[in-house]
Short mmCIF file of C-alpha atoms in Angstrom, two decimals:
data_model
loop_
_atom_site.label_atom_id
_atom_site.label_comp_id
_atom_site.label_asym_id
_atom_site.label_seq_id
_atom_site.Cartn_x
_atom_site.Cartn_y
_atom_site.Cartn_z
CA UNK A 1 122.28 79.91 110.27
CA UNK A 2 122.57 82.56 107.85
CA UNK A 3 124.24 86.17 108.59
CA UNK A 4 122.37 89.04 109.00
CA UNK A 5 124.53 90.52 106.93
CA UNK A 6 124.19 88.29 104.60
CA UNK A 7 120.41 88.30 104.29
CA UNK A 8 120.98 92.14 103.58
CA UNK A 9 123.03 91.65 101.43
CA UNK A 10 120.32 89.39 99.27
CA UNK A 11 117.94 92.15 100.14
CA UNK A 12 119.47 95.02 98.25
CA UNK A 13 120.10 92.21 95.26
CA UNK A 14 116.69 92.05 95.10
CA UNK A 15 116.24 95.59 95.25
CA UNK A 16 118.53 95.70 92.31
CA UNK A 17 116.86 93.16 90.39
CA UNK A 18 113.46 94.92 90.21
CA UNK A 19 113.09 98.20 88.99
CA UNK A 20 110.01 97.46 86.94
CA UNK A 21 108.38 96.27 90.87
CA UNK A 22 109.36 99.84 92.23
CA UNK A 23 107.46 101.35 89.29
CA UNK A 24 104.25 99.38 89.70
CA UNK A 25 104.39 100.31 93.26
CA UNK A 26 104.68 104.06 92.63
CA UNK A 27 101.69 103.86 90.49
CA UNK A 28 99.39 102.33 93.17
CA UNK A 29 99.99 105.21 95.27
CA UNK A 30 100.54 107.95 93.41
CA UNK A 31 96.96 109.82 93.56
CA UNK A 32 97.16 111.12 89.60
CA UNK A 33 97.10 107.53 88.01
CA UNK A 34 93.71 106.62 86.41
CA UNK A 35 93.74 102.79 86.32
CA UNK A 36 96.02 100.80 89.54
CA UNK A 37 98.43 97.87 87.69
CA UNK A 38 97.08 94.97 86.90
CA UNK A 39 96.46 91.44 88.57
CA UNK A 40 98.65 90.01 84.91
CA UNK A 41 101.23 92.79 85.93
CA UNK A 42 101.67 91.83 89.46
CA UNK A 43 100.97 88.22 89.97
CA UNK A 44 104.99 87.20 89.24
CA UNK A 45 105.92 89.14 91.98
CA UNK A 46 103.82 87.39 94.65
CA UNK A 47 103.44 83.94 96.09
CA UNK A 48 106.79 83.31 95.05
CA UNK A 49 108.14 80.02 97.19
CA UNK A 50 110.78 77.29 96.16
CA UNK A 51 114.04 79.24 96.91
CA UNK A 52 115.57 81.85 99.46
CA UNK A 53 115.89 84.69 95.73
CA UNK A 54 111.81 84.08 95.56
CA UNK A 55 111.71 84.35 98.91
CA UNK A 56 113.83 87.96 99.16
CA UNK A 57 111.85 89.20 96.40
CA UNK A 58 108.35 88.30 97.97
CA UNK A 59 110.01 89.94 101.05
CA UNK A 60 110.68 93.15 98.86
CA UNK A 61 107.39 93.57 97.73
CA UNK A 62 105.69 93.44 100.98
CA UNK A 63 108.11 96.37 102.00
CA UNK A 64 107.05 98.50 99.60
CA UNK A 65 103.48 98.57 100.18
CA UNK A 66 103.64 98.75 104.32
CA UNK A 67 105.11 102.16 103.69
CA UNK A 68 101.00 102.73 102.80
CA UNK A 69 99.13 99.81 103.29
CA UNK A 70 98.95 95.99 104.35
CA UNK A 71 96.80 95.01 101.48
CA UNK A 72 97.77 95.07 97.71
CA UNK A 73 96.00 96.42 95.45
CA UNK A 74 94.87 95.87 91.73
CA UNK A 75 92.82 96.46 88.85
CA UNK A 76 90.41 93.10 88.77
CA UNK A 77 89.96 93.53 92.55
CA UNK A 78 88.96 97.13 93.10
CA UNK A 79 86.50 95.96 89.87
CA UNK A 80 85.46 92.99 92.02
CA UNK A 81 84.41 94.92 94.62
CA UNK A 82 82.24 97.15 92.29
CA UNK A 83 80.83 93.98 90.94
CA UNK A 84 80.03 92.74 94.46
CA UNK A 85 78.71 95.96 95.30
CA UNK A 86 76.38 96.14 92.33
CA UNK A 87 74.85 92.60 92.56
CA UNK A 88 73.66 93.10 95.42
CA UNK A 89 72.25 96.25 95.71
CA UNK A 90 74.93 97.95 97.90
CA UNK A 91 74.91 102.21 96.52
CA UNK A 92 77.52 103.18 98.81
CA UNK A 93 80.28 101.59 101.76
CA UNK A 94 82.13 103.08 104.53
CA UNK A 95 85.54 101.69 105.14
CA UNK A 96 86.42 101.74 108.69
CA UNK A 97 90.07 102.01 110.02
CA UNK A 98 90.75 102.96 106.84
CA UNK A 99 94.52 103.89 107.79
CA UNK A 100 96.04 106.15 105.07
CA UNK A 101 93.05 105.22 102.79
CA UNK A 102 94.25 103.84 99.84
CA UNK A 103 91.98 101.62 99.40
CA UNK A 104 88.92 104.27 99.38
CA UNK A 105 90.70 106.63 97.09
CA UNK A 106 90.81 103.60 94.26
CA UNK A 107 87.54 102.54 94.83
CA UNK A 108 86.16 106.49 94.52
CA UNK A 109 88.61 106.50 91.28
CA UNK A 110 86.85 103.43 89.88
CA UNK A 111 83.11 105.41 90.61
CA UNK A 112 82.38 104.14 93.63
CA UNK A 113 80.82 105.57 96.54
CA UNK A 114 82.48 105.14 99.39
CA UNK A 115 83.72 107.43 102.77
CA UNK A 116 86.98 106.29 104.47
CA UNK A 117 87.37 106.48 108.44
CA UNK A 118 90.04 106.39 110.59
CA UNK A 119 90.54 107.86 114.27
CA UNK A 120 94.69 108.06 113.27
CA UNK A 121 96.00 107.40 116.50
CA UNK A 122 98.34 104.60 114.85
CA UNK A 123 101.64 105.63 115.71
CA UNK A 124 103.29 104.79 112.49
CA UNK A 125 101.09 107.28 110.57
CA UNK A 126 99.93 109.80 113.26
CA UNK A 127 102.78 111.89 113.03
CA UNK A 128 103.18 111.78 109.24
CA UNK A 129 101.04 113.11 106.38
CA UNK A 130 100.39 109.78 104.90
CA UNK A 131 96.41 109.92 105.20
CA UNK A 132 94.71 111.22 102.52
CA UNK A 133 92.38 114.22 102.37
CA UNK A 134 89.79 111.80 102.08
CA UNK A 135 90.36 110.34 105.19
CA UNK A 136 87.56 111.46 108.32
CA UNK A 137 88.58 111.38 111.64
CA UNK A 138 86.34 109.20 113.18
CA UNK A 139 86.56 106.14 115.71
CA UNK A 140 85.50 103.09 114.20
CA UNK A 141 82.29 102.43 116.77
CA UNK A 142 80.78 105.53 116.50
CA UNK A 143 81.35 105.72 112.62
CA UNK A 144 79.34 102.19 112.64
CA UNK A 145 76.93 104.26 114.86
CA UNK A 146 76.68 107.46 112.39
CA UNK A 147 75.90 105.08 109.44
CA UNK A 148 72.37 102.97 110.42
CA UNK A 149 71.37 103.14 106.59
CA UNK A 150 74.99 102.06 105.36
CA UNK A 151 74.55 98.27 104.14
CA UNK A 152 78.40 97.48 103.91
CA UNK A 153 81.21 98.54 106.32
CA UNK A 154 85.13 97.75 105.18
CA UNK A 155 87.61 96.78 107.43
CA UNK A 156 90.79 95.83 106.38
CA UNK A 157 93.95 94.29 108.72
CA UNK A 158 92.47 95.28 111.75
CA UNK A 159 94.95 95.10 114.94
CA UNK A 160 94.56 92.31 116.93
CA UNK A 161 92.43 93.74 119.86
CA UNK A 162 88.87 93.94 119.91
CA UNK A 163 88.34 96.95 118.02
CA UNK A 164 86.73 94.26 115.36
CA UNK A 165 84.80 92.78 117.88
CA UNK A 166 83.41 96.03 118.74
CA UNK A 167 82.62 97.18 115.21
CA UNK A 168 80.49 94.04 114.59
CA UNK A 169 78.37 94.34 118.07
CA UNK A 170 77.76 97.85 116.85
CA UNK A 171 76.36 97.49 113.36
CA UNK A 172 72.53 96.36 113.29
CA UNK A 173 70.74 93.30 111.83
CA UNK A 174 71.05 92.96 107.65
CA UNK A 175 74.50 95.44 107.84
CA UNK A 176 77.49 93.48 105.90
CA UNK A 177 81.05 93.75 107.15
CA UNK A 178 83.68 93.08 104.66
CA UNK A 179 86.62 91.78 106.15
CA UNK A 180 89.94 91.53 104.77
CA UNK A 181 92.48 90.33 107.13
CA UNK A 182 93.75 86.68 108.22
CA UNK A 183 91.42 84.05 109.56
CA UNK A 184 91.44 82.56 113.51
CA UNK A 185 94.38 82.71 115.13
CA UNK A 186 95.97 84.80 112.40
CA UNK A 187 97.63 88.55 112.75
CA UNK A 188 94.22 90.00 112.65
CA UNK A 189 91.42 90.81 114.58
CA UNK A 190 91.16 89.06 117.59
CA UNK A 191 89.37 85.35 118.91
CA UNK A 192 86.24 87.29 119.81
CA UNK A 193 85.41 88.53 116.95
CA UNK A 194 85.53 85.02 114.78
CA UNK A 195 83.73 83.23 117.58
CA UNK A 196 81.14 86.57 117.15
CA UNK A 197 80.87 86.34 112.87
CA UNK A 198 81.55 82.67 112.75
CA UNK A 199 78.16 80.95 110.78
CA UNK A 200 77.56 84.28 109.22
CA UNK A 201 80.19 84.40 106.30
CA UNK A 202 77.94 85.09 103.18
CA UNK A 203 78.76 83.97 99.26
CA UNK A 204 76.94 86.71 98.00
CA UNK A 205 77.18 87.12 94.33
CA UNK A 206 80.28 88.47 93.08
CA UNK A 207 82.41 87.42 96.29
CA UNK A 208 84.11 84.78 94.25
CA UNK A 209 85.33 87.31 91.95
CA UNK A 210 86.64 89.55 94.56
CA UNK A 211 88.64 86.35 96.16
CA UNK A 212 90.40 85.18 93.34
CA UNK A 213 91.53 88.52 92.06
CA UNK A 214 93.02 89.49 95.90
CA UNK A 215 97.15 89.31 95.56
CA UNK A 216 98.19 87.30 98.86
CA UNK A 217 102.04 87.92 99.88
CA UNK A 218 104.05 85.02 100.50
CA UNK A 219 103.38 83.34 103.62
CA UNK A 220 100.47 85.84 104.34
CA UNK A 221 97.25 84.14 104.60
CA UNK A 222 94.89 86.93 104.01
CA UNK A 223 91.77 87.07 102.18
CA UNK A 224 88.40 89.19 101.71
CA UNK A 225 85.34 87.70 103.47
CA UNK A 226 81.89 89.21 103.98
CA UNK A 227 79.97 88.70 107.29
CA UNK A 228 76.47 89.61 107.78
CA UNK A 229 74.70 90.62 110.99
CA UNK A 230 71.99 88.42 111.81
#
């Protein structure tokens, strides 16, 4: 069994060893870029496997975006969702324990409409000024609530209680819930809410597109999927 201190030890190597990483990082969430790094730009640095250096520097990534988000962000996907967005006829979206909200500042940047919510009673961010401006304070339910003519709702990495479960009993027949977040018996959401969505998964147009440009972490089995109420 390795040493702890010698897994740290690989750690800061890897730190070391990727400078160019740190900067692509800083760019995602630094609120003056334009454009986020591309898919081209980041794809070496995730899904690494094979060895235990792949494996620190997948490690390393991951790192650097929890510090703002669990999902990584790119160019092709925020597109993607655009795309998805257009095809079918969807004008705005509210994202729903939005967190820091990231993920609604790019898509606003990329001229999309979109409002972020969040009640921020997550302890790792409550205390901090990580959210955004942009973020509303708003519990998730009543947000669902507040929007009746909103046809998508985001929701990404949801905790594993039934706050999911709730959203989804709250929105009304023909609203679409794009989830990004790990599938049954994964880190996200809970067993409720796939037993609730399961059958209603829809392959809209454009949700292809959005699936294959999503960067997945190494050994995190995450990916966007869009439920609609019946």
């Amino acid at each position: 069994m390795r040493k702890k201190s010698d897994i740290l030890e690989e750690f800061e190597k890897a730190r070391e060893l990727e400078p160019d990483l740190k900067k692509l990082i800083e760019r995602t969430f630094d609120v003056n870029e334009p454009l986020l790094p591309s898919k081209t730009l980041l794809l070496p640095y995730f899904g690494t496997r094979g060895n235990y250096d792949n494996f620190m520097k997948s490690f390393y990534i991951r790192e650097l975006y929890l510090e703002h988000c669990f999902v990584a962000y790119n160019h092709e996907f925020i597109k993607s969702i655009g795309i998805l967005m257009k095809a079918n006829g969807i004008e705005d979206a509210v994202e729903l324990c939005a967190g820091t909200g990231w993920l609604s500042h790019w898509m606003q940047k990329y001229g999309l409409k979109v409002t972020a919510t969040d009640n921020k009673s997550w302890s790792k961010y409550k205390k901090s000024n990580n959210f955004l401006p942009l973020v509303k304070k708003q519990d998730a339910v009543k947000a669902v609530k507040a929007n009746r003519k909103t046809k998508l709702f985001i929701l990404s990495w949801p905790y594993m209680d039934e706050v999911a479960t709730r959203i989804w009993k709250a929105m009304k027949p023909g609203q679409m819930l794009l989830y990004i977040g790990e599938g049954h018996g994964g880190c996200t959401a809970s067993d409720s809410f796939f037993r609730a969505v399961e059958g209603h998964e829809k392959y809209l147009l454009g949700i292809t597109e959005l699936d294959d440009n999503f960067l997945r972490f190494s050994g995190i089995h995450d990916r966007p999927q869009l439920y609609r109420k019946p």
